[in-house]
Amino acid sequence: MTAATSLLSLRGVRKEFPGVVALDDVDFEVRPGEVHALLGENGAGKSTLIKVLTGVYPRDGGEMSLGGETLSPQSVGEAQAAGISTVYQEVNLLPNLSVAQNLLLGREPRRFGLTDWKQMNAKARETLKRFRLDIDVTRPLGAFSVAIQQLVAIARGVDQRAKILVLDEPTASLDASEVEVLFDILRDLRTAGLGVVFVTHFLDQVYALSDRITVLRNGRKIGTFETAELPRPKLVEHMLGYELQGTASSHASRGTVTEGNDAALEMDSACVSGSVQEISLAAQSGEAIGLAGLLGSGRTEVCRALFGLDTLSSGRIRRNGRDVHITSPRGAIAKGIALCPEDRKANGIVGELSVRENIALALQARRGWWRPIPAREKRAMAEKAITDFKIATPDADKPVRLLSGGNQQKVILARWLAIAPDVLLLDEPTRGIDVGAHAEILRLIHQLCERGMALIVTSSELEELVAFSHRVIVLRDFRQIAMIEGEDITEDAVLQAIAS
Amino acid sequence: MKQLITLIVSAIAIAGCGSGSSEGGADDQLTVGFSQVGSESGWRTSFTQAVQAEARDRGIDLKFSDAQQKQENQIRAVRSFIAQGVDAIVIAPVVETGWKPVLTEAKRAGIPVVIVDRNMALEDDSLYLTRVASDFVEEGRKAGRWLMEETGGDCDIVELQGTVGATAAIDRMTGFNEVIANYPDAEIVMTQTADFTRARGKEIMETFLRAMDPADICAVWAHNDEMALGAVIAMKEAGIDPGDDILVVSVDAVPDIFKAMADGDTNATVELSPHMGGPAFDAIEAHLRGESVEKLISVNGDLFTQETAAEEYQKRTAG
Amino acid sequence: MTGPKSIISTLQRHGALWPLVALGLIWLVIIIVNPGFFAFTIQDGRVFGGVIDIFNRGAPVALIAIGMSLVIATGGIDLSVGAVMAIAGAVAANLIVGTDLPAPLIILAGLGAGLAAGLLNGTLVAGFGIQPIVATLILLVAGRGVAQLLNDGQIITFQNEAFAFVGVGTLLGLPMPVWLVLFVLAAMLLITRRTALGLFVEAVGANASASHYAGVPVRAIKLTVYAIAGLCAALAGLVATADIQGADANNVGLWIELDAILAVVIGGTSLMGGRYSLVLAVVGALIIQSLNTAVVLSGIPPKFNLVIKSAVIVAVLMLQSPVAQAQLASLRRRFTA
């Protein structure tokens, strides 16, 4: 690529956060008149890259240029002025203002120093015509569907004399026909010479729209590919970091699970309205079930349903062969089911409370408020957990929010093991934690299986999933698409299933 | 509520007949609509009763409406009075503002309006016939004069003020201070607002008693009876004999203060006259006879002391 | 290490330093304007003195602040406490005047009314998910109306020695309201700290979602704290009613919710929920009452009351703010370096 043909060019861009390298020597280039898909699993660095590009974060190294001129935006405003417009997943417009006001906010046509409403509305109608939107621009934006709001947001972005349009998961809230409208518009914009950066989790859409694909993984660029020349399985490989052939690792022998016994936890054709459909799985005691699939495939939703956070619309859940109705986490806990949630900060730790209080919380909740755990017992519990799990904290009184992600995760695991559950659901237990804690948690999963606990674990890391699972359920679009058992569990097999 | 419904029903009935009773003077009986604030205090209740008694004595047909302290109820009542074609309307307004439209309607219908008690903020004084109100300044003066006579003009006074900014508090203070200014040995040694409430009256008095030697206090001057009653409790708890060790004078003349006076706990109260009905009806009758009427009529209450307290208490609680 | 330095650092760790300093400063001002105020005297077996007056007068706010602390710790707020005071007072006064029930039963009836009000608030917040400020606003408006209705718009006065004891009685030389504050404080400390209720309240306030995931009965906890707040408000209402031997539905507890919230905030509890301190909330109530007393004693014209009060409170809150604390810390470092 010569510099002349590239509109936007990033060279060796680096971004560090305390303790983490979020972007490591990343090159990225967008040509005029192309739709460039930016792909990668969570934590790959997509959103950091976009934030560096749009002036939210300053970069720590490397160069950026737009249309041949050096680009160092210090703020979102500067990036916009330079010609980079961004539309985020959540519409960040003002629902109380009219469509026209939203479109032209900050650059309203003026007459004698006052807003010229007539001209503003006319201008807004004109703009929206390009987007095949014929709506009443004087009505408040909030009165329209999310799809239309999204289109208005895009229209606003494009209207600002943009050279580059960055779309961060714009289709997450749109239905199929709305996506079609959006894509038609994006194709128009492409024809008009705009460079579009497109972030999504939907691979179908990548193939339907994009010209080229750049894949990031763990803050590094894996490569840039012509979409037409990159088969889908290959793309998934790049995203997840495994090759289909050659590396099939052999595993420690899996203990054969006695068949015929009632499963510790079983899901039978379970559906949740608006969420997972027709999921059937069974976890025997001493068995780890892996839930595989890309982000948004329904892994978390299966855990939610099993833990009583979502209610089944049909199908059933059985514990030891008996039908159970689980309608709340309290109900699940009472039946010996525990969940380490995916979003540790929002749903896991109680940040302000101490390490000790966090560890004691679930046990205390099960005992009830009138039967407090004696202080000495609580202290002993915390001390034991800190030693057993190697939790790095100066003392048990420290507020848990001051601990690192890995140590917070260990605190939550300690919280659940204190109530000795029969079934433990682990939703992305190793995400965003350091290598040491990672190994600890994997070792723990093995131990718990040996002790006879039934585990259901989701993970984006196929290698670890394959390493500890007795059975892998592969999900896509909220449906179960494959089940891989025993010796058939290899990274290849799982990848094939995900990409098929 | 029931009254309101009755009013509305009768209003419809009259409209249906197509002839108003206000036309001409076919019958001699005067019909007057009276919109009262509500019944939020003992004084308000006696005010209502006084007006009703006065109307009964004069043979006036009084249509009474309780607004339950809401202006919209009052406006609705006034409209209903207009629809019924009453001869005159008496309003004790809840608030000062927002009266122009409905009073204009009354004026157009040719019905005179008398404002009693609280004021209305009106630029155009042709919208009402007259206003009958208590003279708060005079009440303060009366209290002051009594105290100066009683003590020979030598008295260290603690004052319990009404709510900061209230007309009644400002005017009563003005009148009282005006009188004691003539007596060099009379002085207000401590003053504080007690918000017209019994609880705050007690609390502030307690602090006064702690702040200075009770033996140095000659009298308590309270802008209303409620605060005086609170101060009485505070003094009793501190082992002081109110009404004897420390004199107590206040304004309003609510039933409870007569009991306190009869028991010797307080010494005097100036009546905030509830008898505003008489002057209001006088003005209406004069107007209907074609005479001109002053735009402000002040009513003055009497000062009551312990001598008549027991008797007054009987009288006021019996009815 | 023992000695003054370690005491100060202990107080600081519990966030108690600045509230106590503020209280001390206000008392110092009182001593300057009126040196005799704090003198203790014993008369008729009752101890008299400025400190006791402040404690006695501050009792309703202190009682309500105790309940309010727990509500605020769960991330909620209760605006209805003043109206609940009025209801409890009206219920008690009407029963005294209209029936021959013994005083203890009348007190129980008043408390029952408060409990019912608290449960109503709690149901709206925990059961229907209405925002606390909106849910309790309903009773703030309607509650006083109910009390006025019970009283038929009048102040109901009564003579009942046994009931009046709640407000004006003396036990072992101290006024009854002071004992009630101490009793409720001790009882609530016992209930929240000797059981797991305090932990659950803080967990719900700090992260309701994570608490729900951990199996904490979030709704029941919320219901409980509003019920406790209702009980505390009712008790405060009974004290205020007994104090003047009359139920004044129009005025009792008017605006007291704001004083109580302020007391809790001065005590260092965040309106966002989480960690709370009942003791410091009571200290906050004492600060507010001391300020009221100081203003009266100073002889400043009443129209300046609110201005002075708010200026002092703003100063206290600013001293407690994270920004000011950081500044002070850096000053201290420079000073010691």
mmCIF file with all atom_site columns, C-alpha atoms in Angstrom, chain C residues 50-161:
data_model
loop_
_atom_site.group_PDB
_atom_site.id
_atom_site.type_symbol
_atom_site.label_atom_id
_atom_site.label_alt_id
_atom_site.label_comp_id
_atom_site.label_asym_id
_atom_site.label_entity_id
_atom_site.label_seq_id
_atom_site.pdbx_PDB_ins_code
_atom_site.Cartn_x
_atom_site.Cartn_y
_atom_site.Cartn_z
_atom_site.occupancy
_atom_site.B_iso_or_equiv
_atom_site.pdbx_formal_charge
_atom_site.auth_seq_id
_atom_site.auth_comp_id
_atom_site.auth_asym_id
_atom_site.auth_atom_id
_atom_site.pdbx_PDB_model_num
ATOM 1   C CA . GLY C 1 50  ? -26.957 22.879 78.410 1.00 0.00 ? 50  GLY C CA 1
ATOM 2   C CA . VAL C 1 51  ? -25.656 19.546 77.149 1.00 0.00 ? 51  VAL C CA 1
ATOM 3   C CA . ILE C 1 52  ? -28.756 17.787 78.409 1.00 0.00 ? 52  ILE C CA 1
ATOM 4   C CA . ASP C 1 53  ? -30.987 20.436 76.831 1.00 0.00 ? 53  ASP C CA 1
ATOM 5   C CA . ILE C 1 54  ? -29.291 19.973 73.489 1.00 0.00 ? 54  ILE C CA 1
ATOM 6   C CA . PHE C 1 55  ? -29.569 16.202 73.741 1.00 0.00 ? 55  PHE C CA 1
ATOM 7   C CA . ASN C 1 56  ? -33.182 16.436 74.846 1.00 0.00 ? 56  ASN C CA 1
ATOM 8   C CA . ARG C 1 57  ? -34.214 18.876 72.108 1.00 0.00 ? 57  ARG C CA 1
ATOM 9   C CA . GLY C 1 58  ? -32.212 17.013 69.494 1.00 0.00 ? 58  GLY C CA 1
ATOM 10  C CA . ALA C 1 59  ? -33.893 13.712 70.397 1.00 0.00 ? 59  ALA C CA 1
ATOM 11  C CA . PRO C 1 60  ? -36.522 13.654 67.609 1.00 0.00 ? 60  PRO C CA 1
ATOM 12  C CA . VAL C 1 61  ? -33.933 14.387 64.912 1.00 0.00 ? 61  VAL C CA 1
ATOM 13  C CA . ALA C 1 62  ? -31.508 11.898 66.474 1.00 0.00 ? 62  ALA C CA 1
ATOM 14  C CA . LEU C 1 63  ? -34.164 9.158  66.608 1.00 0.00 ? 63  LEU C CA 1
ATOM 15  C CA . ILE C 1 64  ? -35.123 9.738  63.001 1.00 0.00 ? 64  ILE C CA 1
ATOM 16  C CA . ALA C 1 65  ? -31.483 9.970  61.923 1.00 0.00 ? 65  ALA C CA 1
ATOM 17  C CA . ILE C 1 66  ? -30.885 6.471  63.308 1.00 0.00 ? 66  ILE C CA 1
ATOM 18  C CA . GLY C 1 67  ? -33.614 5.013  61.084 1.00 0.00 ? 67  GLY C CA 1
ATOM 19  C CA . MET C 1 68  ? -32.640 7.268  58.194 1.00 0.00 ? 68  MET C CA 1
ATOM 20  C CA . SER C 1 69  ? -29.020 6.036  58.378 1.00 0.00 ? 69  SER C CA 1
ATOM 21  C CA . LEU C 1 70  ? -30.091 2.507  57.600 1.00 0.00 ? 70  LEU C CA 1
ATOM 22  C CA . VAL C 1 71  ? -32.349 3.616  54.750 1.00 0.00 ? 71  VAL C CA 1
ATOM 23  C CA . ILE C 1 72  ? -29.610 5.780  53.256 1.00 0.00 ? 72  ILE C CA 1
ATOM 24  C CA . ALA C 1 73  ? -27.090 2.961  53.687 1.00 0.00 ? 73  ALA C CA 1
ATOM 25  C CA . THR C 1 74  ? -29.192 0.838  51.327 1.00 0.00 ? 74  THR C CA 1
ATOM 26  C CA . GLY C 1 75  ? -28.991 3.650  48.800 1.00 0.00 ? 75  GLY C CA 1
ATOM 27  C CA . GLY C 1 76  ? -32.518 4.874  49.565 1.00 0.00 ? 76  GLY C CA 1
ATOM 28  C CA . ILE C 1 77  ? -34.020 7.862  51.309 1.00 0.00 ? 77  ILE C CA 1
ATOM 29  C CA . ASP C 1 78  ? -37.144 8.434  53.411 1.00 0.00 ? 78  ASP C CA 1
ATOM 30  C CA . LEU C 1 79  ? -38.802 11.810 52.978 1.00 0.00 ? 79  LEU C CA 1
ATOM 31  C CA . SER C 1 80  ? -41.961 10.801 54.836 1.00 0.00 ? 80  SER C CA 1
ATOM 32  C CA . VAL C 1 81  ? -40.590 10.775 58.404 1.00 0.00 ? 81  VAL C CA 1
ATOM 33  C CA . GLY C 1 82  ? -42.073 14.152 59.365 1.00 0.00 ? 82  GLY C CA 1
ATOM 34  C CA . ALA C 1 83  ? -45.504 13.088 58.148 1.00 0.00 ? 83  ALA C CA 1
ATOM 35  C CA . VAL C 1 84  ? -45.157 9.769  60.008 1.00 0.00 ? 84  VAL C CA 1
ATOM 36  C CA . MET C 1 85  ? -44.399 11.755 63.186 1.00 0.00 ? 85  MET C CA 1
ATOM 37  C CA . ALA C 1 86  ? -47.646 13.641 62.661 1.00 0.00 ? 86  ALA C CA 1
ATOM 38  C CA . ILE C 1 87  ? -49.611 10.423 62.109 1.00 0.00 ? 87  ILE C CA 1
ATOM 39  C CA . ALA C 1 88  ? -48.199 8.723  65.218 1.00 0.00 ? 88  ALA C CA 1
ATOM 40  C CA . GLY C 1 89  ? -48.900 11.837 67.298 1.00 0.00 ? 89  GLY C CA 1
ATOM 41  C CA . ALA C 1 90  ? -52.433 12.121 65.968 1.00 0.00 ? 90  ALA C CA 1
ATOM 42  C CA . VAL C 1 91  ? -53.176 8.444  66.599 1.00 0.00 ? 91  VAL C CA 1
ATOM 43  C CA . ALA C 1 92  ? -51.894 8.689  70.171 1.00 0.00 ? 92  ALA C CA 1
ATOM 44  C CA . ALA C 1 93  ? -53.684 11.965 70.971 1.00 0.00 ? 93  ALA C CA 1
ATOM 45  C CA . ASN C 1 94  ? -57.001 10.752 69.602 1.00 0.00 ? 94  ASN C CA 1
ATOM 46  C CA . LEU C 1 95  ? -56.770 7.518  71.575 1.00 0.00 ? 95  LEU C CA 1
ATOM 47  C CA . ILE C 1 96  ? -55.958 9.411  74.757 1.00 0.00 ? 96  ILE C CA 1
ATOM 48  C CA . VAL C 1 97  ? -58.857 11.795 74.293 1.00 0.00 ? 97  VAL C CA 1
ATOM 49  C CA . GLY C 1 98  ? -61.336 9.273  72.946 1.00 0.00 ? 98  GLY C CA 1
ATOM 50  C CA . THR C 1 99  ? -60.612 6.081  74.886 1.00 0.00 ? 99  THR C CA 1
ATOM 51  C CA . ASP C 1 100 ? -59.483 4.878  78.302 1.00 0.00 ? 100 ASP C CA 1
ATOM 52  C CA . LEU C 1 101 ? -56.610 2.792  76.986 1.00 0.00 ? 101 LEU C CA 1
ATOM 53  C CA . PRO C 1 102 ? -53.562 2.675  79.244 1.00 0.00 ? 102 PRO C CA 1
ATOM 54  C CA . ALA C 1 103 ? -50.519 4.652  78.110 1.00 0.00 ? 103 ALA C CA 1
ATOM 55  C CA . PRO C 1 104 ? -48.386 1.647  77.058 1.00 0.00 ? 104 PRO C CA 1
ATOM 56  C CA . LEU C 1 105 ? -51.106 0.503  74.645 1.00 0.00 ? 105 LEU C CA 1
ATOM 57  C CA . ILE C 1 106 ? -51.409 4.023  73.256 1.00 0.00 ? 106 ILE C CA 1
ATOM 58  C CA . ILE C 1 107 ? -47.649 4.132  72.686 1.00 0.00 ? 107 ILE C CA 1
ATOM 59  C CA . LEU C 1 108 ? -47.840 0.753  70.955 1.00 0.00 ? 108 LEU C CA 1
ATOM 60  C CA . ALA C 1 109 ? -50.663 2.012  68.746 1.00 0.00 ? 109 ALA C CA 1
ATOM 61  C CA . GLY C 1 110 ? -48.601 5.062  67.752 1.00 0.00 ? 110 GLY C CA 1
ATOM 62  C CA . LEU C 1 111 ? -45.601 2.879  66.980 1.00 0.00 ? 111 LEU C CA 1
ATOM 63  C CA . GLY C 1 112 ? -47.879 0.524  65.034 1.00 0.00 ? 112 GLY C CA 1
ATOM 64  C CA . ALA C 1 113 ? -49.020 3.402  62.855 1.00 0.00 ? 113 ALA C CA 1
ATOM 65  C CA . GLY C 1 114 ? -45.358 4.247  62.164 1.00 0.00 ? 114 GLY C CA 1
ATOM 66  C CA . LEU C 1 115 ? -44.568 0.632  61.380 1.00 0.00 ? 115 LEU C CA 1
ATOM 67  C CA . ALA C 1 116 ? -47.481 0.475  58.933 1.00 0.00 ? 116 ALA C CA 1
ATOM 68  C CA . ALA C 1 117 ? -46.273 3.656  57.231 1.00 0.00 ? 117 ALA C CA 1
ATOM 69  C CA . GLY C 1 118 ? -42.741 2.261  57.024 1.00 0.00 ? 118 GLY C CA 1
ATOM 70  C CA . LEU C 1 119 ? -43.984 -1.005 55.535 1.00 0.00 ? 119 LEU C CA 1
ATOM 71  C CA . LEU C 1 120 ? -45.968 0.955  52.961 1.00 0.00 ? 120 LEU C CA 1
ATOM 72  C CA . ASN C 1 121 ? -42.821 2.857  51.963 1.00 0.00 ? 121 ASN C CA 1
ATOM 73  C CA . GLY C 1 122 ? -40.808 -0.346 51.902 1.00 0.00 ? 122 GLY C CA 1
ATOM 74  C CA . THR C 1 123 ? -43.381 -2.134 49.753 1.00 0.00 ? 123 THR C CA 1
ATOM 75  C CA . LEU C 1 124 ? -43.396 0.692  47.236 1.00 0.00 ? 124 LEU C CA 1
ATOM 76  C CA . VAL C 1 125 ? -39.595 0.716  47.057 1.00 0.00 ? 125 VAL C CA 1
ATOM 77  C CA . ALA C 1 126 ? -38.755 -2.985 47.321 1.00 0.00 ? 126 ALA C CA 1
ATOM 78  C CA . GLY C 1 127 ? -41.917 -4.515 45.904 1.00 0.00 ? 127 GLY C CA 1
ATOM 79  C CA . PHE C 1 128 ? -42.823 -2.136 43.137 1.00 0.00 ? 128 PHE C CA 1
ATOM 80  C CA . GLY C 1 129 ? -39.357 -0.794 42.410 1.00 0.00 ? 129 GLY C CA 1
ATOM 81  C CA . ILE C 1 130 ? -40.420 2.832  42.732 1.00 0.00 ? 130 ILE C CA 1
ATOM 82  C CA . GLN C 1 131 ? -37.534 5.213  43.300 1.00 0.00 ? 131 GLN C CA 1
ATOM 83  C CA . PRO C 1 132 ? -37.258 5.864  47.052 1.00 0.00 ? 132 PRO C CA 1
ATOM 84  C CA . ILE C 1 133 ? -37.489 9.638  46.707 1.00 0.00 ? 133 ILE C CA 1
ATOM 85  C CA . VAL C 1 134 ? -40.747 9.294  44.780 1.00 0.00 ? 134 VAL C CA 1
ATOM 86  C CA . ALA C 1 135 ? -42.167 6.475  46.882 1.00 0.00 ? 135 ALA C CA 1
ATOM 87  C CA . THR C 1 136 ? -41.691 8.319  50.164 1.00 0.00 ? 136 THR C CA 1
ATOM 88  C CA . LEU C 1 137 ? -42.791 11.623 48.669 1.00 0.00 ? 137 LEU C CA 1
ATOM 89  C CA . ILE C 1 138 ? -46.248 10.079 48.421 1.00 0.00 ? 138 ILE C CA 1
ATOM 90  C CA . LEU C 1 139 ? -46.484 9.665  52.179 1.00 0.00 ? 139 LEU C CA 1
ATOM 91  C CA . LEU C 1 140 ? -44.743 13.002 52.805 1.00 0.00 ? 140 LEU C CA 1
ATOM 92  C CA . VAL C 1 141 ? -47.703 14.686 51.167 1.00 0.00 ? 141 VAL C CA 1
ATOM 93  C CA . ALA C 1 142 ? -50.512 12.298 52.038 1.00 0.00 ? 142 ALA C CA 1
ATOM 94  C CA . GLY C 1 143 ? -49.339 11.402 55.558 1.00 0.00 ? 143 GLY C CA 1
ATOM 95  C CA . ARG C 1 144 ? -49.741 14.870 56.991 1.00 0.00 ? 144 ARG C CA 1
ATOM 96  C CA . GLY C 1 145 ? -53.161 15.000 55.373 1.00 0.00 ? 145 GLY C CA 1
ATOM 97  C CA . VAL C 1 146 ? -54.104 11.769 57.124 1.00 0.00 ? 146 VAL C CA 1
ATOM 98  C CA . ALA C 1 147 ? -52.929 13.213 60.442 1.00 0.00 ? 147 ALA C CA 1
ATOM 99  C CA . GLN C 1 148 ? -54.905 16.403 59.863 1.00 0.00 ? 148 GLN C CA 1
ATOM 100 C CA . LEU C 1 149 ? -57.942 14.334 59.048 1.00 0.00 ? 149 LEU C CA 1
ATOM 101 C CA . LEU C 1 150 ? -57.550 12.320 62.262 1.00 0.00 ? 150 LEU C CA 1
ATOM 102 C CA . ASN C 1 151 ? -57.286 15.571 64.212 1.00 0.00 ? 151 ASN C CA 1
ATOM 103 C CA . ASP C 1 152 ? -60.119 17.171 62.283 1.00 0.00 ? 152 ASP C CA 1
ATOM 104 C CA . GLY C 1 153 ? -57.732 20.014 61.493 1.00 0.00 ? 153 GLY C CA 1
ATOM 105 C CA . GLN C 1 154 ? -57.287 20.959 65.154 1.00 0.00 ? 154 GLN C CA 1
ATOM 106 C CA . ILE C 1 155 ? -54.519 20.653 67.681 1.00 0.00 ? 155 ILE C CA 1
ATOM 107 C CA . ILE C 1 156 ? -55.663 17.848 69.961 1.00 0.00 ? 156 ILE C CA 1
ATOM 108 C CA . THR C 1 157 ? -54.505 18.602 73.486 1.00 0.00 ? 157 THR C CA 1
ATOM 109 C CA . PHE C 1 158 ? -54.704 16.163 76.358 1.00 0.00 ? 158 PHE C CA 1
ATOM 110 C CA . GLN C 1 159 ? -53.850 15.567 79.979 1.00 0.00 ? 159 GLN C CA 1
ATOM 111 C CA . ASN C 1 160 ? -52.228 12.195 80.480 1.00 0.00 ? 160 ASN C CA 1
ATOM 112 C CA . GLU C 1 161 ? -49.347 12.024 82.928 1.00 0.00 ? 161 GLU C CA 1
#
